[in-house]
Short mmCIF file of N, CA and C in Angstrom, two decimals:
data_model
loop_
_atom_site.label_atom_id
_atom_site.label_comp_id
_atom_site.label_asym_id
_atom_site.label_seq_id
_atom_site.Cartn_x
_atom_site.Cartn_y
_atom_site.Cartn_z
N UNK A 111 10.84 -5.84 -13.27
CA UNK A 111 9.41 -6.06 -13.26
C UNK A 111 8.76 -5.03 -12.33
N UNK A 112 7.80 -4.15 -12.86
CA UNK A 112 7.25 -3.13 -12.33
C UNK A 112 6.33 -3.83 -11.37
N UNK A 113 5.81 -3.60 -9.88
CA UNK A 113 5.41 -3.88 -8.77
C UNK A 113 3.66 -4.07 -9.42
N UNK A 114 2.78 -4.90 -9.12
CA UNK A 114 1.32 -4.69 -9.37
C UNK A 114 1.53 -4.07 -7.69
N UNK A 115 0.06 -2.72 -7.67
CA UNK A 115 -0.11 -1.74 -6.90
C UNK A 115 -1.37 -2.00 -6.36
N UNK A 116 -2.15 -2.28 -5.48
CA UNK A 116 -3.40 -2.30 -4.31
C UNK A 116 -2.90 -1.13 -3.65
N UNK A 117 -4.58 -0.60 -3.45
CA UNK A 117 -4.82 0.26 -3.09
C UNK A 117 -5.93 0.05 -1.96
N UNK A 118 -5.75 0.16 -0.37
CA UNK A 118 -6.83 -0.38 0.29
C UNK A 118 -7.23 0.64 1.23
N UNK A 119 -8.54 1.30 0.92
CA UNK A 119 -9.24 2.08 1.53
C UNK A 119 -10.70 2.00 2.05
N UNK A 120 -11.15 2.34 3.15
CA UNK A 120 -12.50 2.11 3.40
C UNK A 120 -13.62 2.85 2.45
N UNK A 121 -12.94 4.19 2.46
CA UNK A 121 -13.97 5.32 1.46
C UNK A 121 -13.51 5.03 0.13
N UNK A 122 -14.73 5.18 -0.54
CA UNK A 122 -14.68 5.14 -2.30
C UNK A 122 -14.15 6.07 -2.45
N UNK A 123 -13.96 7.07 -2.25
CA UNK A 123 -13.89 8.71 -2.78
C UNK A 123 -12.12 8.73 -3.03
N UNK A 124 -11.79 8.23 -1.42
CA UNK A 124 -10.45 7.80 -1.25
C UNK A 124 -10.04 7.15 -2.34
N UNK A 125 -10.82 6.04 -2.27
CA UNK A 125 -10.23 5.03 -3.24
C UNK A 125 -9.52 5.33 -4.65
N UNK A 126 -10.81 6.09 -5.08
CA UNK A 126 -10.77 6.51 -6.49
C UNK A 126 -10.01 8.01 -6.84
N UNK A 127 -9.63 8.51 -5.53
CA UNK A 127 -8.76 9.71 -5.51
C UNK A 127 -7.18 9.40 -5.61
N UNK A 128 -6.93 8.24 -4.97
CA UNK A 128 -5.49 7.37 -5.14
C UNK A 128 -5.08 6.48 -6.48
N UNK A 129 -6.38 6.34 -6.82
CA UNK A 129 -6.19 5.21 -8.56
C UNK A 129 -5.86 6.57 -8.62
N UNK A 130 -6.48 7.61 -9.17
CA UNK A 130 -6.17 8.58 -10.37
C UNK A 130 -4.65 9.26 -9.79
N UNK A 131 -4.22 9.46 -8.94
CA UNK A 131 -3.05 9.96 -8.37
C UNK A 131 -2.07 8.78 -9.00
N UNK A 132 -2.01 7.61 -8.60
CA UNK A 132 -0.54 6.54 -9.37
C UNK A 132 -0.78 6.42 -10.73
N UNK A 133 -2.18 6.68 -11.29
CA UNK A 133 -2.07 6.23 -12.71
C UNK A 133 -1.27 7.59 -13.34
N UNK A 134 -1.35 8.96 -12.73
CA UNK A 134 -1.00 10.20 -13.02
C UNK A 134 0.31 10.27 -12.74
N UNK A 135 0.77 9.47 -11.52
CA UNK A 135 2.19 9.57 -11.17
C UNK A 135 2.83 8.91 -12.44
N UNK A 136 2.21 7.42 -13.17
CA UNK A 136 3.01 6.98 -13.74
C UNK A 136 3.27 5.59 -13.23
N UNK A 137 2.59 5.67 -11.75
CA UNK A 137 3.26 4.12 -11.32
C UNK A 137 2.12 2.90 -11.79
N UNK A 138 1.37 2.89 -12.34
CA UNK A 138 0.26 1.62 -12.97
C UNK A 138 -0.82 2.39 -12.97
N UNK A 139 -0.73 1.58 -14.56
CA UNK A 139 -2.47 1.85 -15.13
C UNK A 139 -3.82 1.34 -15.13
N UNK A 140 -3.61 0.13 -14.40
CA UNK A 140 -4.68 -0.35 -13.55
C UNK A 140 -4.73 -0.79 -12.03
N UNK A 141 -4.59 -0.04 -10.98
CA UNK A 141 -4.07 -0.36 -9.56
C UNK A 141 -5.46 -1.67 -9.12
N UNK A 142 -4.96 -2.28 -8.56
CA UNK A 142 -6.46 -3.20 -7.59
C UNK A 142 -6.67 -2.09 -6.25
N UNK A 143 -8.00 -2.41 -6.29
CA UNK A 143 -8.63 -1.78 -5.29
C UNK A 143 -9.61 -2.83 -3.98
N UNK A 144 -9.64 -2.46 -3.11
CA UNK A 144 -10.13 -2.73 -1.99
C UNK A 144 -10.49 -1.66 -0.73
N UNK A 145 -11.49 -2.16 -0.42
CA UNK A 145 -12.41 -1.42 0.53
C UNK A 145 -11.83 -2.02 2.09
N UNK A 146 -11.21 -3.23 1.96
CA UNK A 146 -11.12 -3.77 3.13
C UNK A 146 -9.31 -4.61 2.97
N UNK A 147 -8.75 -4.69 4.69
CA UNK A 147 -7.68 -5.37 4.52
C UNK A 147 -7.92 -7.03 4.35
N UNK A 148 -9.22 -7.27 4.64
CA UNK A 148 -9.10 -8.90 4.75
C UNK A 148 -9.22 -9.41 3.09
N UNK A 149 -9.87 -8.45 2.26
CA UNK A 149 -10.24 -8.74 0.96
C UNK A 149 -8.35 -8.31 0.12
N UNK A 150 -8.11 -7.66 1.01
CA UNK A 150 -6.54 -7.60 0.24
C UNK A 150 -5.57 -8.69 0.24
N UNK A 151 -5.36 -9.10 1.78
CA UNK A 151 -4.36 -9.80 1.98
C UNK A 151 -4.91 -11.39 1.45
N UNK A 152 -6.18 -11.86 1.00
CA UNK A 152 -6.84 -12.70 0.69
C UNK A 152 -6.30 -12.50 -1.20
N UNK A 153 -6.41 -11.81 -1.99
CA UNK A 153 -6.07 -11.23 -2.97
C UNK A 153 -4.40 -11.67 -3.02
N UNK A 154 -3.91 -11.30 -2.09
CA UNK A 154 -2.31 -11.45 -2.70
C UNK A 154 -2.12 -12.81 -2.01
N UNK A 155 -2.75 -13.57 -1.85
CA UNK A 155 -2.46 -14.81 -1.37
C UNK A 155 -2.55 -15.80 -2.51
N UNK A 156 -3.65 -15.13 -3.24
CA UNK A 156 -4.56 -16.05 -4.53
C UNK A 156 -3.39 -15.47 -5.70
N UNK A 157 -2.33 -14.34 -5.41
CA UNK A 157 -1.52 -13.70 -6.66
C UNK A 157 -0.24 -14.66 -6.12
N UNK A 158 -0.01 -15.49 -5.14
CA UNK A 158 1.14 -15.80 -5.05
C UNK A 158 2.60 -16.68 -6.06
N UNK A 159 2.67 -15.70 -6.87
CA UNK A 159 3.27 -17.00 -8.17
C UNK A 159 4.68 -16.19 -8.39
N UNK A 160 5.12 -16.49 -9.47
CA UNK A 160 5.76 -15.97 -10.34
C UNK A 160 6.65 -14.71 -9.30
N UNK A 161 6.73 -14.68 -8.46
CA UNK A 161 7.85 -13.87 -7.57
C UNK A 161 7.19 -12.37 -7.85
N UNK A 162 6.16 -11.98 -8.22
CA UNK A 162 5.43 -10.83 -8.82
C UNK A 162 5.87 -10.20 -7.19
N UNK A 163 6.05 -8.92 -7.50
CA UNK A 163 6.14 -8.04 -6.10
C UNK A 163 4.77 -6.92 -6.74
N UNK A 164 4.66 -6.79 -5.16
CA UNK A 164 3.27 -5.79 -5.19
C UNK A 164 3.59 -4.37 -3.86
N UNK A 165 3.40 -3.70 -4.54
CA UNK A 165 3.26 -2.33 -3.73
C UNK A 165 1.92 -2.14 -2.84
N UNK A 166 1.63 -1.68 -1.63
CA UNK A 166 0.45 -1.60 -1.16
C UNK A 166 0.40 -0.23 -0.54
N UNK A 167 -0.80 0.34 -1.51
CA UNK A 167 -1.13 1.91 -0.37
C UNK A 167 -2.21 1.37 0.58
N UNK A 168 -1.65 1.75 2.01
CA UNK A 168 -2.72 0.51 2.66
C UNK A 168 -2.97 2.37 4.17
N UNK A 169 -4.54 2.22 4.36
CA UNK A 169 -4.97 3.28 4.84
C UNK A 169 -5.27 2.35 6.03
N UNK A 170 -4.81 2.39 7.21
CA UNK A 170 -4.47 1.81 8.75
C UNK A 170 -6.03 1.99 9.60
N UNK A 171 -7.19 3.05 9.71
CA UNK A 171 -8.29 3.56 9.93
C UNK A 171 -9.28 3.03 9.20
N UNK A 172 -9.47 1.40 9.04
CA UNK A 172 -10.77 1.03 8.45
C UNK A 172 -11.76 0.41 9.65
N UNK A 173 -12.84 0.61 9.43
CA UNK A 173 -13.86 -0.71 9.94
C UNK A 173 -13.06 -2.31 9.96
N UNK A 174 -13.52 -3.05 11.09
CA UNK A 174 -13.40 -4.87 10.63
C UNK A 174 -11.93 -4.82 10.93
N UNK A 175 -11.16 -5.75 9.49
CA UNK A 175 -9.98 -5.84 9.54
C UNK A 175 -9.23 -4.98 8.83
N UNK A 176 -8.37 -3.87 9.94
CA UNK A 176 -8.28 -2.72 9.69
C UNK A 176 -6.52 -2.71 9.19
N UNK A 177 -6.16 -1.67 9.14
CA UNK A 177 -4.84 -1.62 8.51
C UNK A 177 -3.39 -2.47 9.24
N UNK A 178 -3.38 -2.20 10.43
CA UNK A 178 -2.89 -2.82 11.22
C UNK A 178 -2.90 -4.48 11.16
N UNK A 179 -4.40 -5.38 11.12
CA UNK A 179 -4.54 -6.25 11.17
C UNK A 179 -4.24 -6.83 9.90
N UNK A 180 -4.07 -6.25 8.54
CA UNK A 180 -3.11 -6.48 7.27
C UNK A 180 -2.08 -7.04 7.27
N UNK A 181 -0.96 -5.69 8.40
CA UNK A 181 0.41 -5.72 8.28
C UNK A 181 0.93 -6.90 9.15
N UNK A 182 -0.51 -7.31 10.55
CA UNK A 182 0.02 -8.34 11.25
C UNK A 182 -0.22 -9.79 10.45
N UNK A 183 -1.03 -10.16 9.74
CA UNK A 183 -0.86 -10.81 9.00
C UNK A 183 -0.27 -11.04 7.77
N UNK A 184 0.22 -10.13 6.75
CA UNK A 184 1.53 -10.15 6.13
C UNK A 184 3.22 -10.39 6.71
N UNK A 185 3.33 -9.90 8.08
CA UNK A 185 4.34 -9.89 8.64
C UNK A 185 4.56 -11.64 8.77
N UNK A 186 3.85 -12.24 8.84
CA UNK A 186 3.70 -13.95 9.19
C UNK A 186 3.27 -14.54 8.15
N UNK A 187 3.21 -14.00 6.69
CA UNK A 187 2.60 -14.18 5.26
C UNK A 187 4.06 -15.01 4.85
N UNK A 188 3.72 -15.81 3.68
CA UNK A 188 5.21 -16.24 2.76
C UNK A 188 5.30 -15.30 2.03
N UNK A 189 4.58 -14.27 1.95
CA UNK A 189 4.49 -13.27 0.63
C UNK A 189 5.59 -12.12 1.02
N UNK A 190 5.62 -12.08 2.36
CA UNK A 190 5.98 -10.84 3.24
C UNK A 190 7.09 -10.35 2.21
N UNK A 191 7.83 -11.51 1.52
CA UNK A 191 9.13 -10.62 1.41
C UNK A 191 8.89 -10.35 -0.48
N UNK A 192 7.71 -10.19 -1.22
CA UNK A 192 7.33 -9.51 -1.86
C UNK A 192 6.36 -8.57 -2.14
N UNK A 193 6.41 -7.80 -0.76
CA UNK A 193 5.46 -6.89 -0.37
C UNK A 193 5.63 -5.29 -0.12
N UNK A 194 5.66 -4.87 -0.52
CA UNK A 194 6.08 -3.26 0.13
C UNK A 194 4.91 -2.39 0.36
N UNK A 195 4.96 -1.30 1.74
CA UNK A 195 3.60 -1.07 2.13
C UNK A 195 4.23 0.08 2.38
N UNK A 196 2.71 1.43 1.73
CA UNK A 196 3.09 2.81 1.84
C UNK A 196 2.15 2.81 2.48
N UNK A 197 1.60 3.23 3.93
CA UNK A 197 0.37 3.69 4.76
C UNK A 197 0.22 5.38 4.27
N UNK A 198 -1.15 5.40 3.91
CA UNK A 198 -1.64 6.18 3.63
C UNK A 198 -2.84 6.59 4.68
N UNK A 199 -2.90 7.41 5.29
CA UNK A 199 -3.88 7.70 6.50
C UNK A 199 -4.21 9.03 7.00
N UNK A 200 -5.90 9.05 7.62
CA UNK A 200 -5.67 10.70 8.31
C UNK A 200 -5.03 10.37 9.54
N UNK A 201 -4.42 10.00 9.73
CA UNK A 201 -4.02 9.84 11.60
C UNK A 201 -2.87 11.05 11.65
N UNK A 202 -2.62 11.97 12.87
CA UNK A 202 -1.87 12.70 12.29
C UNK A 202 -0.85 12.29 14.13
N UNK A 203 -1.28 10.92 14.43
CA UNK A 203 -0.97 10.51 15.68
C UNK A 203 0.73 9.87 15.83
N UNK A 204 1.48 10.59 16.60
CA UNK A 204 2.82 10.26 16.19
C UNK A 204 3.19 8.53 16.75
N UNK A 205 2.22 8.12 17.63
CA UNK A 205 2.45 6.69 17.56
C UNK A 205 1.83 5.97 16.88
N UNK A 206 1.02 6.16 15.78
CA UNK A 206 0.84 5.34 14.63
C UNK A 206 2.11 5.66 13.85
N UNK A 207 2.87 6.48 13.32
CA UNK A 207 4.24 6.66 12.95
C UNK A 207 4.82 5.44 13.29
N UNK A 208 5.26 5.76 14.60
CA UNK A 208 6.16 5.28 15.40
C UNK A 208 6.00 3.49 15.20
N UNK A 209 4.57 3.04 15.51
CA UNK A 209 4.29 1.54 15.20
C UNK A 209 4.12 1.07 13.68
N UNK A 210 3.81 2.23 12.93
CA UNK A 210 4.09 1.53 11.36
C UNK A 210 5.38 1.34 10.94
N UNK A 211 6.79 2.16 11.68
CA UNK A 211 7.79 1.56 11.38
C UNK A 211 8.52 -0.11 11.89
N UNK A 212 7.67 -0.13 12.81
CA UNK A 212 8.01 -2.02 13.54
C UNK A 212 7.93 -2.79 12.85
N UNK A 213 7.03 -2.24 11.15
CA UNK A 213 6.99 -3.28 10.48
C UNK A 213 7.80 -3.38 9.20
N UNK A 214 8.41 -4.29 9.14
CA UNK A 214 9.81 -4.22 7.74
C UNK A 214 8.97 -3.76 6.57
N UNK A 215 7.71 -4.06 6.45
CA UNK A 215 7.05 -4.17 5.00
C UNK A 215 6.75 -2.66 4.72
N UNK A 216 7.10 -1.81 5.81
CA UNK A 216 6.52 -0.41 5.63
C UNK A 216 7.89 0.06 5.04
N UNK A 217 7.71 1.14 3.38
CA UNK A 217 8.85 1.34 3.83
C UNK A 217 8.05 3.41 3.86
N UNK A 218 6.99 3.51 3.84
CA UNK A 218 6.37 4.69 3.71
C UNK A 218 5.59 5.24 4.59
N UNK A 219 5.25 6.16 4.54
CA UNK A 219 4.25 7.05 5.76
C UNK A 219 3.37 8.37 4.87
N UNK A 220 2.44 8.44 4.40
CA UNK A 220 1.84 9.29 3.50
C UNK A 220 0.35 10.22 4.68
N UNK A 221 0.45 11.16 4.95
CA UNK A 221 -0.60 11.68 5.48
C UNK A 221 -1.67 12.30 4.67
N UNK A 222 -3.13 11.64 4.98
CA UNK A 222 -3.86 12.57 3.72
C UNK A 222 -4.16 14.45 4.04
N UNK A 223 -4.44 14.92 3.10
CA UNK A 223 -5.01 14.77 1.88
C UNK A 223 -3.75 14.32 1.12
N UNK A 224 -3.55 13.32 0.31
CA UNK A 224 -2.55 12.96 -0.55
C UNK A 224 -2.11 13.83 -1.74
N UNK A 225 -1.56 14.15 -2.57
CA UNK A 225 -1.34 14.97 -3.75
C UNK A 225 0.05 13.81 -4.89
N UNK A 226 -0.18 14.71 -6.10
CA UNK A 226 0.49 13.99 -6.68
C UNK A 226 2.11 13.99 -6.75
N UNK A 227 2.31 14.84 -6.15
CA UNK A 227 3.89 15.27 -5.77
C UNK A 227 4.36 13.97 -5.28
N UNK A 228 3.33 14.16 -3.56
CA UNK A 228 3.22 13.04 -3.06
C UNK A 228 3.51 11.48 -3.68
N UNK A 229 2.68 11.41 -4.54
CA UNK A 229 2.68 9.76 -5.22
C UNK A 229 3.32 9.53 -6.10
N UNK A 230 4.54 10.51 -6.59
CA UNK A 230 5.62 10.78 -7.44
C UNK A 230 6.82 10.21 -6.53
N UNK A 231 6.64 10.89 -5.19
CA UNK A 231 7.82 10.56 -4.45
C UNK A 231 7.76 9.29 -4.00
N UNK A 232 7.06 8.56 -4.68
CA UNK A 232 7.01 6.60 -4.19
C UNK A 232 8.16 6.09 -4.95
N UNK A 233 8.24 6.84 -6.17
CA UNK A 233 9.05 6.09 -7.01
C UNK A 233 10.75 6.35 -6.35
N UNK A 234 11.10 7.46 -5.85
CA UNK A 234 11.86 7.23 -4.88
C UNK A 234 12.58 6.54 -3.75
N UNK A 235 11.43 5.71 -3.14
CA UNK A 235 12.03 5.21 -2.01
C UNK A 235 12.56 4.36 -2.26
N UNK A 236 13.73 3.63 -1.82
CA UNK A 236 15.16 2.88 -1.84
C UNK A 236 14.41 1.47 -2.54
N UNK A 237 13.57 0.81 -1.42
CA UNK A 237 12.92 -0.43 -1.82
C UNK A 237 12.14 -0.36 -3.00
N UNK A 238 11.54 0.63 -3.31
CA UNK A 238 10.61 0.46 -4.62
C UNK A 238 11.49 1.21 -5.62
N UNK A 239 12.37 1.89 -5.38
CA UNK A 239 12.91 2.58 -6.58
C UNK A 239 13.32 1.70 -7.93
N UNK A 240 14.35 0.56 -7.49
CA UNK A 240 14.07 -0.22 -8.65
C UNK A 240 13.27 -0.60 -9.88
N UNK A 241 12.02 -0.87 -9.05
CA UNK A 241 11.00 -1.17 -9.95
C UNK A 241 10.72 -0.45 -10.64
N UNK A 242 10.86 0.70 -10.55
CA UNK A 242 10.14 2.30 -11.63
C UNK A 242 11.47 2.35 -12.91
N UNK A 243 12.67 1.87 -12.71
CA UNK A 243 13.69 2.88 -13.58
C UNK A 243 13.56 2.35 -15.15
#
């Protein structure tokens, strides 16, 4: 079962620059979108069924409840362990690195500007590779 994909960014531009990048990669043809983490993790709470796993490009640098405050509330989620999270971000700060790996649900690190090479190599990583073959 291929992963449903959220995409959570503050900027539209972003937003709609990452749909067209996974639908191009190949990884889903309709991603969910969000402007905010509280409207996400609210979203996969209301998806909780059927063991559905979901991929999250989740951008850590929002207004409100920001990327961070996502992962701390997924980390304590029942969902946690059908969750996988690629941070997508301008931070080019090596301890945001360093603290997005504390969290199991991360298994990615994407710096923008993103490209499609980039969102090709998702289908790669160990935890999500499954889902693509």
């Amino acid at each position: 079962m291929k992963p449903e994909i959220i995409i959570v960014d503050d900027e539209e531009i972003v937003l709609m620059l990452i749909k067209r990048l996974v639908v191009r990669a190949g990884l889903h043809n309709a991603p969910h979108l969000f402007s905010n983490g509280m409207d996400a993790i609210a979203f996969l709470h209301d998806q909780n069924k059927n063991d559905q796993v979901f991929l999250v490009f989740l951008d850590i640098n929002m207004p409100g409840f920001d990327g961070w405050e996502f992962l701390d509330s997924l980390a304590i989620s029942d969902i946690r362990n059908q969750v996988s999270v690629v941070i997508i971000t301008s931070s080019v700060n090596q301890s945001d690195k360093i603290k997005a790996k504390s969290y199991s649900q991360v298994i990615g690190y994407i710096e923008k500007p993103v490209t499609e090479e980039m969102m090709q190599s998702v289908t790669r990583i160990n935890k999500v590779a499954e889902y693509f073959q």
